[in-house]
PDB file of C-alpha atoms in Angstrom:
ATOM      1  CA  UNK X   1      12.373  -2.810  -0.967  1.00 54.00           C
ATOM      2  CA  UNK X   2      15.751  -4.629   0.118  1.00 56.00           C
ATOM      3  CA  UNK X   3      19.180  -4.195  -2.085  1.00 54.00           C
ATOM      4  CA  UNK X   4      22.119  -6.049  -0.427  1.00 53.00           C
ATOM      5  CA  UNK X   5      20.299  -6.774   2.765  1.00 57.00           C
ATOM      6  CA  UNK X   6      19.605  -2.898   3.185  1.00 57.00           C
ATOM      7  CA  UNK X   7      16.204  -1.354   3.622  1.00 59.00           C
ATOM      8  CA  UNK X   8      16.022   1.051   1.147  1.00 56.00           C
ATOM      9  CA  UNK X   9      12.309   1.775   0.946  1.00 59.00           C
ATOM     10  CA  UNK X  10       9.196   0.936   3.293  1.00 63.00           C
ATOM     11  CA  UNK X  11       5.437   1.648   1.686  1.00 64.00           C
ATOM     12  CA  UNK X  12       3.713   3.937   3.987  1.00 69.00           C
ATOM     13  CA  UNK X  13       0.382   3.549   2.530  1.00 70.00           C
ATOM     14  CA  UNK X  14      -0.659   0.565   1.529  1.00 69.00           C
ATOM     15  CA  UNK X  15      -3.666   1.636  -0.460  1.00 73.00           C
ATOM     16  CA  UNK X  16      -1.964   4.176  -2.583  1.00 78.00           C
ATOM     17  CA  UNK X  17      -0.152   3.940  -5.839  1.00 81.00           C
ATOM     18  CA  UNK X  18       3.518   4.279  -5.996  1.00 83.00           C
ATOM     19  CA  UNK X  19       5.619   4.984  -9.109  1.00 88.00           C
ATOM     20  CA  UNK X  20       8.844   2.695  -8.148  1.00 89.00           C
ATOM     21  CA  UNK X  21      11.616   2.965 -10.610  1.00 91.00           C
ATOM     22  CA  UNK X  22      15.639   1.300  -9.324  1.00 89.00           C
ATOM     23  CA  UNK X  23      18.225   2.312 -11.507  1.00 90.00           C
ATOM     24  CA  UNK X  24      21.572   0.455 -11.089  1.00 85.00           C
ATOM     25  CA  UNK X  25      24.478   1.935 -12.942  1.00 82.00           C
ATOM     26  CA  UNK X  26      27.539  -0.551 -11.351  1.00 80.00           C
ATOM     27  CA  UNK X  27      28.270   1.571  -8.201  1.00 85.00           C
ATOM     28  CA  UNK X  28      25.154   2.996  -6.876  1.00 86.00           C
ATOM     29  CA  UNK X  29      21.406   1.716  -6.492  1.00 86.00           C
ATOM     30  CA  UNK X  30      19.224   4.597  -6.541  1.00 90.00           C
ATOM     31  CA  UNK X  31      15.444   4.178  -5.972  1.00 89.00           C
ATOM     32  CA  UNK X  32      13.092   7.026  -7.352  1.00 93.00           C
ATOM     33  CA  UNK X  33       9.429   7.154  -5.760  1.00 90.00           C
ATOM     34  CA  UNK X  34       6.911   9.336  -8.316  1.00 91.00           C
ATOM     35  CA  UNK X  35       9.776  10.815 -10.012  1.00 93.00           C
ATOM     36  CA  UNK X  36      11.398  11.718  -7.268  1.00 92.00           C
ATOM     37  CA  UNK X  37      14.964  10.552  -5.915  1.00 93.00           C
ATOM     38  CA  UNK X  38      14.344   8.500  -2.419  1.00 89.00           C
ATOM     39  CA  UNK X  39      17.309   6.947  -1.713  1.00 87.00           C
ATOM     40  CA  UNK X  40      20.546   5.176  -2.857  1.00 87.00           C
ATOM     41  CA  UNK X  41      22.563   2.750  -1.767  1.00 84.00           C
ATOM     42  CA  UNK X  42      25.975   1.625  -2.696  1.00 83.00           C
ATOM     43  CA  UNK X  43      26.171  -1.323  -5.290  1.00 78.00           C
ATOM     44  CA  UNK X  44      29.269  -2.869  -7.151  1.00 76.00           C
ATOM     45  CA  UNK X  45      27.805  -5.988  -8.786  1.00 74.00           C
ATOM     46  CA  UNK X  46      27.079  -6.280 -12.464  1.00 70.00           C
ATOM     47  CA  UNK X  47      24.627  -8.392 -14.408  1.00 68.00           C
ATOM     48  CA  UNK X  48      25.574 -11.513 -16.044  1.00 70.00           C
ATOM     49  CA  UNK X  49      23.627 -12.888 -19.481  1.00 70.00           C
ATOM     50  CA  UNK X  50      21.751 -15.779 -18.465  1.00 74.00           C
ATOM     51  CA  UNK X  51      19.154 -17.639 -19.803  1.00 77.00           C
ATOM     52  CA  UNK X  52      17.278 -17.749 -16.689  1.00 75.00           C
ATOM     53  CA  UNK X  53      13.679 -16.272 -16.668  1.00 81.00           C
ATOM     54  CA  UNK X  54      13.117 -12.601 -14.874  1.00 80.00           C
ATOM     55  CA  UNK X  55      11.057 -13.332 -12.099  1.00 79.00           C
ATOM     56  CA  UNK X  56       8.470 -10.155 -11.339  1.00 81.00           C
ATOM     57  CA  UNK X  57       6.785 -10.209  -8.123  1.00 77.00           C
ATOM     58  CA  UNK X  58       8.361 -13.158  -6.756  1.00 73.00           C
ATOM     59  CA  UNK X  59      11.738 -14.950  -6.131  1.00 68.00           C
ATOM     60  CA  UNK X  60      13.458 -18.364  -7.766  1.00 67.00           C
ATOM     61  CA  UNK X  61      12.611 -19.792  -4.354  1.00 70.00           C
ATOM     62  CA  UNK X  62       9.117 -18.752  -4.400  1.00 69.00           C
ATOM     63  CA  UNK X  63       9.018 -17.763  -0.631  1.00 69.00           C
ATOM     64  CA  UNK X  64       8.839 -13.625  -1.211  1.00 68.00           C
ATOM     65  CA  UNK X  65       5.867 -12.712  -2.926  1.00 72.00           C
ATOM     66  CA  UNK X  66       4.617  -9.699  -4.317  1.00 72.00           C
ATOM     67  CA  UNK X  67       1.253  -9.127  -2.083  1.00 74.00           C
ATOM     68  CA  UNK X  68       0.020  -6.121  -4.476  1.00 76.00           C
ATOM     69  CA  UNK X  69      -0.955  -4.628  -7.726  1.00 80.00           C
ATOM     70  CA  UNK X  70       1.387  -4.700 -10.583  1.00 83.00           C
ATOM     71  CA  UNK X  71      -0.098  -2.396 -13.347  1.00 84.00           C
ATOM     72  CA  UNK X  72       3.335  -2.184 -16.087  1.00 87.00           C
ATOM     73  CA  UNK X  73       6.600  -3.552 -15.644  1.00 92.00           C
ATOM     74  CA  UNK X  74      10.052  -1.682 -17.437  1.00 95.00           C
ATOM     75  CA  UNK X  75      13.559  -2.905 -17.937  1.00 93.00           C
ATOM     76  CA  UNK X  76      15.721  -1.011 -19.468  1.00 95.00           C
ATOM     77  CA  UNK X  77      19.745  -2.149 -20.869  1.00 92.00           C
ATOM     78  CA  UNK X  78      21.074   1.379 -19.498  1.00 92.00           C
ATOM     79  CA  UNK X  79      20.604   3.511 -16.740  1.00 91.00           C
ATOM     80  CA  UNK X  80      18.213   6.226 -17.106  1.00 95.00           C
ATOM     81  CA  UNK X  81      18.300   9.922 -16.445  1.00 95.00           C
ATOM     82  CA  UNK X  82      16.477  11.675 -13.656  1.00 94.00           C
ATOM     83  CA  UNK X  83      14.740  13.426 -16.396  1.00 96.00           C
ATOM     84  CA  UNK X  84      14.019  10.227 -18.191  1.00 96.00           C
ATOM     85  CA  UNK X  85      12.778   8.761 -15.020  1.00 95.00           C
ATOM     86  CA  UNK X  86      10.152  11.886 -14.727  1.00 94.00           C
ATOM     87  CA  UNK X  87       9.096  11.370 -18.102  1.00 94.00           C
ATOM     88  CA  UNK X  88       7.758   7.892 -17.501  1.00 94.00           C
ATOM     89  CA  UNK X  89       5.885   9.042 -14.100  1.00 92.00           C
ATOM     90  CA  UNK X  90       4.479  11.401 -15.590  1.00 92.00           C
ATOM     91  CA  UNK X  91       3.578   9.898 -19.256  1.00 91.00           C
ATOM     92  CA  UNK X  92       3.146   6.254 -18.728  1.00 90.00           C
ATOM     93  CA  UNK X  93       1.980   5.228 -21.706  1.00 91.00           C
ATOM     94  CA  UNK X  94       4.360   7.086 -23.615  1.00 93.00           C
ATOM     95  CA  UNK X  95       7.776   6.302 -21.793  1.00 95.00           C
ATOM     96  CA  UNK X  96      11.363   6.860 -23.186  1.00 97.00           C
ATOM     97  CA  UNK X  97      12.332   4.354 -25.634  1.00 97.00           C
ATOM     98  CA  UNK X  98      15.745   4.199 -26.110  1.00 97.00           C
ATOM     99  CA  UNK X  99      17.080   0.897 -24.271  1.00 97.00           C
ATOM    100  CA  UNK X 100      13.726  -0.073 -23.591  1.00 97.00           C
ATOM    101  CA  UNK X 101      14.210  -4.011 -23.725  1.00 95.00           C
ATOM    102  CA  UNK X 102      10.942  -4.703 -21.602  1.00 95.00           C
ATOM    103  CA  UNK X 103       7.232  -3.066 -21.650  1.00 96.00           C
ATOM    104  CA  UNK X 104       4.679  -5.030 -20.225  1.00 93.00           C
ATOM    105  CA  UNK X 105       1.885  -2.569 -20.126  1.00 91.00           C
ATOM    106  CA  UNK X 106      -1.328  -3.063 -18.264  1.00 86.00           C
ATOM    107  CA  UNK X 107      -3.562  -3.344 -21.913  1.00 88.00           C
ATOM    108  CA  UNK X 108      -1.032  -6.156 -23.189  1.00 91.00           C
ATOM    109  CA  UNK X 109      -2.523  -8.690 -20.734  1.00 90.00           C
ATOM    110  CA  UNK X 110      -4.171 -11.691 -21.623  1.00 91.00           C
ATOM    111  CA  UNK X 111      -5.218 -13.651 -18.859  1.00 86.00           C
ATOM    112  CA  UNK X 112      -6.685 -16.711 -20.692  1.00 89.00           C
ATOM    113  CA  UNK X 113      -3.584 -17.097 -22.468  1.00 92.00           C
ATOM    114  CA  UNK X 114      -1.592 -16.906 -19.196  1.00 91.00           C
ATOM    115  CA  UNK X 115       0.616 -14.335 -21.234  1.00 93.00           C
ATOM    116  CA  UNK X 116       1.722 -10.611 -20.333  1.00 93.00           C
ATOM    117  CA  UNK X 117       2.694  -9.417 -23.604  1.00 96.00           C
ATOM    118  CA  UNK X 118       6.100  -6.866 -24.349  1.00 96.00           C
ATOM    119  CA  UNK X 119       5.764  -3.485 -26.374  1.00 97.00           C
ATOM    120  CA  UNK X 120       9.352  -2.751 -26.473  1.00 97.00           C
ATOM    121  CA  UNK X 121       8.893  -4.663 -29.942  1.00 96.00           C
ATOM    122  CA  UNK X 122      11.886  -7.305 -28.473  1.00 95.00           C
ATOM    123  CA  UNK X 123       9.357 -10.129 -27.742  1.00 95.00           C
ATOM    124  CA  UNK X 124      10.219 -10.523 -24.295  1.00 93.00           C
ATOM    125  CA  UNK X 125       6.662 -11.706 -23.384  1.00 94.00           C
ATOM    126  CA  UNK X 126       5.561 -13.136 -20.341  1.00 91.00           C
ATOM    127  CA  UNK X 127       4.158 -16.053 -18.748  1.00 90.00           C
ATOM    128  CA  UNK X 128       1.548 -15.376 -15.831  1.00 87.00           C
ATOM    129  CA  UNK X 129       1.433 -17.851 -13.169  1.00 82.00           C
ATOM    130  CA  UNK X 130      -1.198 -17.479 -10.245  1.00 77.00           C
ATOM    131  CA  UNK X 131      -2.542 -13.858 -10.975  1.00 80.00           C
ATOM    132  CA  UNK X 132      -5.619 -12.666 -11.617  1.00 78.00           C
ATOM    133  CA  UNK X 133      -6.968  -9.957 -13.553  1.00 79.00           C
ATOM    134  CA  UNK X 134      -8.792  -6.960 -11.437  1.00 79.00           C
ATOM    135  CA  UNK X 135     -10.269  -4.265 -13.245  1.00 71.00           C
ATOM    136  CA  UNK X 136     -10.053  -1.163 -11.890  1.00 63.00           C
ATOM    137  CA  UNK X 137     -13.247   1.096 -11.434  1.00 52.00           C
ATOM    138  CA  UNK X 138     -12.216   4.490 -11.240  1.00 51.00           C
ATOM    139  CA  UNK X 139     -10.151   3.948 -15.165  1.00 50.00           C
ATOM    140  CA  UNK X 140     -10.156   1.498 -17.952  1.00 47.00           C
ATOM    141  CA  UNK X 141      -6.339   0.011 -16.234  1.00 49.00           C
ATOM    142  CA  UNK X 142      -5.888  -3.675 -15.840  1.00 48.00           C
ATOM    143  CA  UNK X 143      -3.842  -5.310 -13.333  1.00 49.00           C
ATOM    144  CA  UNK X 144      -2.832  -8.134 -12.187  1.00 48.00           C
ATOM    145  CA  UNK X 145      -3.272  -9.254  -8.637  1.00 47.00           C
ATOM    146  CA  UNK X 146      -2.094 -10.612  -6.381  1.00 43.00           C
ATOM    147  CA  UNK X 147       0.876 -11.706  -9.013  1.00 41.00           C
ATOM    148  CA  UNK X 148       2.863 -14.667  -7.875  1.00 40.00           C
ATOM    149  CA  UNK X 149       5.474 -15.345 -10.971  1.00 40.00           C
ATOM    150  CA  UNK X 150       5.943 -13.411 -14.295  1.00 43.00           C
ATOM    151  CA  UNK X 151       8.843 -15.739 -16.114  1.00 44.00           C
ATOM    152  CA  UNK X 152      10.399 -14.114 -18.651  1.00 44.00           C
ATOM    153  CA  UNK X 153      12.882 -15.330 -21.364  1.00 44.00           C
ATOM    154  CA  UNK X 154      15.202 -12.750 -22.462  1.00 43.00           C
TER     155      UNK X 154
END
């Protein structure tokens, strides 16, 4: 994972699952792997309002993508707590709500629809582009792979 050209996280094993939450909060981006605080990096940029789509698993110049498993996807409009942050590792289907603007959950997909629908209950649903749907044997989780572009109108 690259912020501002830094390195800031390398996957060490490829076949395992990883719990990757960034929280930027204007001067610092800190990057928490299973709950746990990895590393941070210093970050002074804000976030305009756009109406450009949220690209998951891909850039706008479709040259970096995502070569994995993307089981949920959460955006929240504040910065969340180290406690908060634990809570969603270690209850995923139950995470913190408040400023939740973004839950696509792994049972909200519907692949013939092309559409990756949002619990947060804002309607932020998204459009799949080039995934497929793999089931997963050892649970009842859905994911999509390998996920090219998830466009998103907020």
């Amino acid at each position: 994972i690259v912020i501002q050209s830094t390195k800031i996280f390398t996957y060490e094993d490829l076949g395992k699952w990883y719990h990757v939450v960034i929280v930027l909060d204007g001067k610092k981006a800190k990057i928490y792997i299973n709950g746990t605080l990895d590393n941070q990096v210093t970050w002074n940029n804000t976030f305009a309002v756009t109406n450009y789509n949220i690209l998951i698993g891909n850039n706008p110049d479709n040259i970096r993508q995502f070569n994995g498993y993307i089981a949920f996807t959460r955006i929240y409009n504040c910065a969340l707590s180290e406690d908060e942050i634990r809570h969603n590792y270690y209850f995923p289907n139950d995470p913190v709500k408040d400023g939740l603007v973004l839950w696509l959950h792994w049972d909200s997909i519907d692949i013939e629809a092309d559409k990756w629908y949002d619990k947060s209950g804002y309607g932020n649903h998204g459009d799949i582009y080039g995934a497929t749907l793999v089931e997963i044997i050892k649970s009842p989780t859905r994911i999509l792979s390998p996920t090219r572009i998830i466009g998103l109108e907020m």
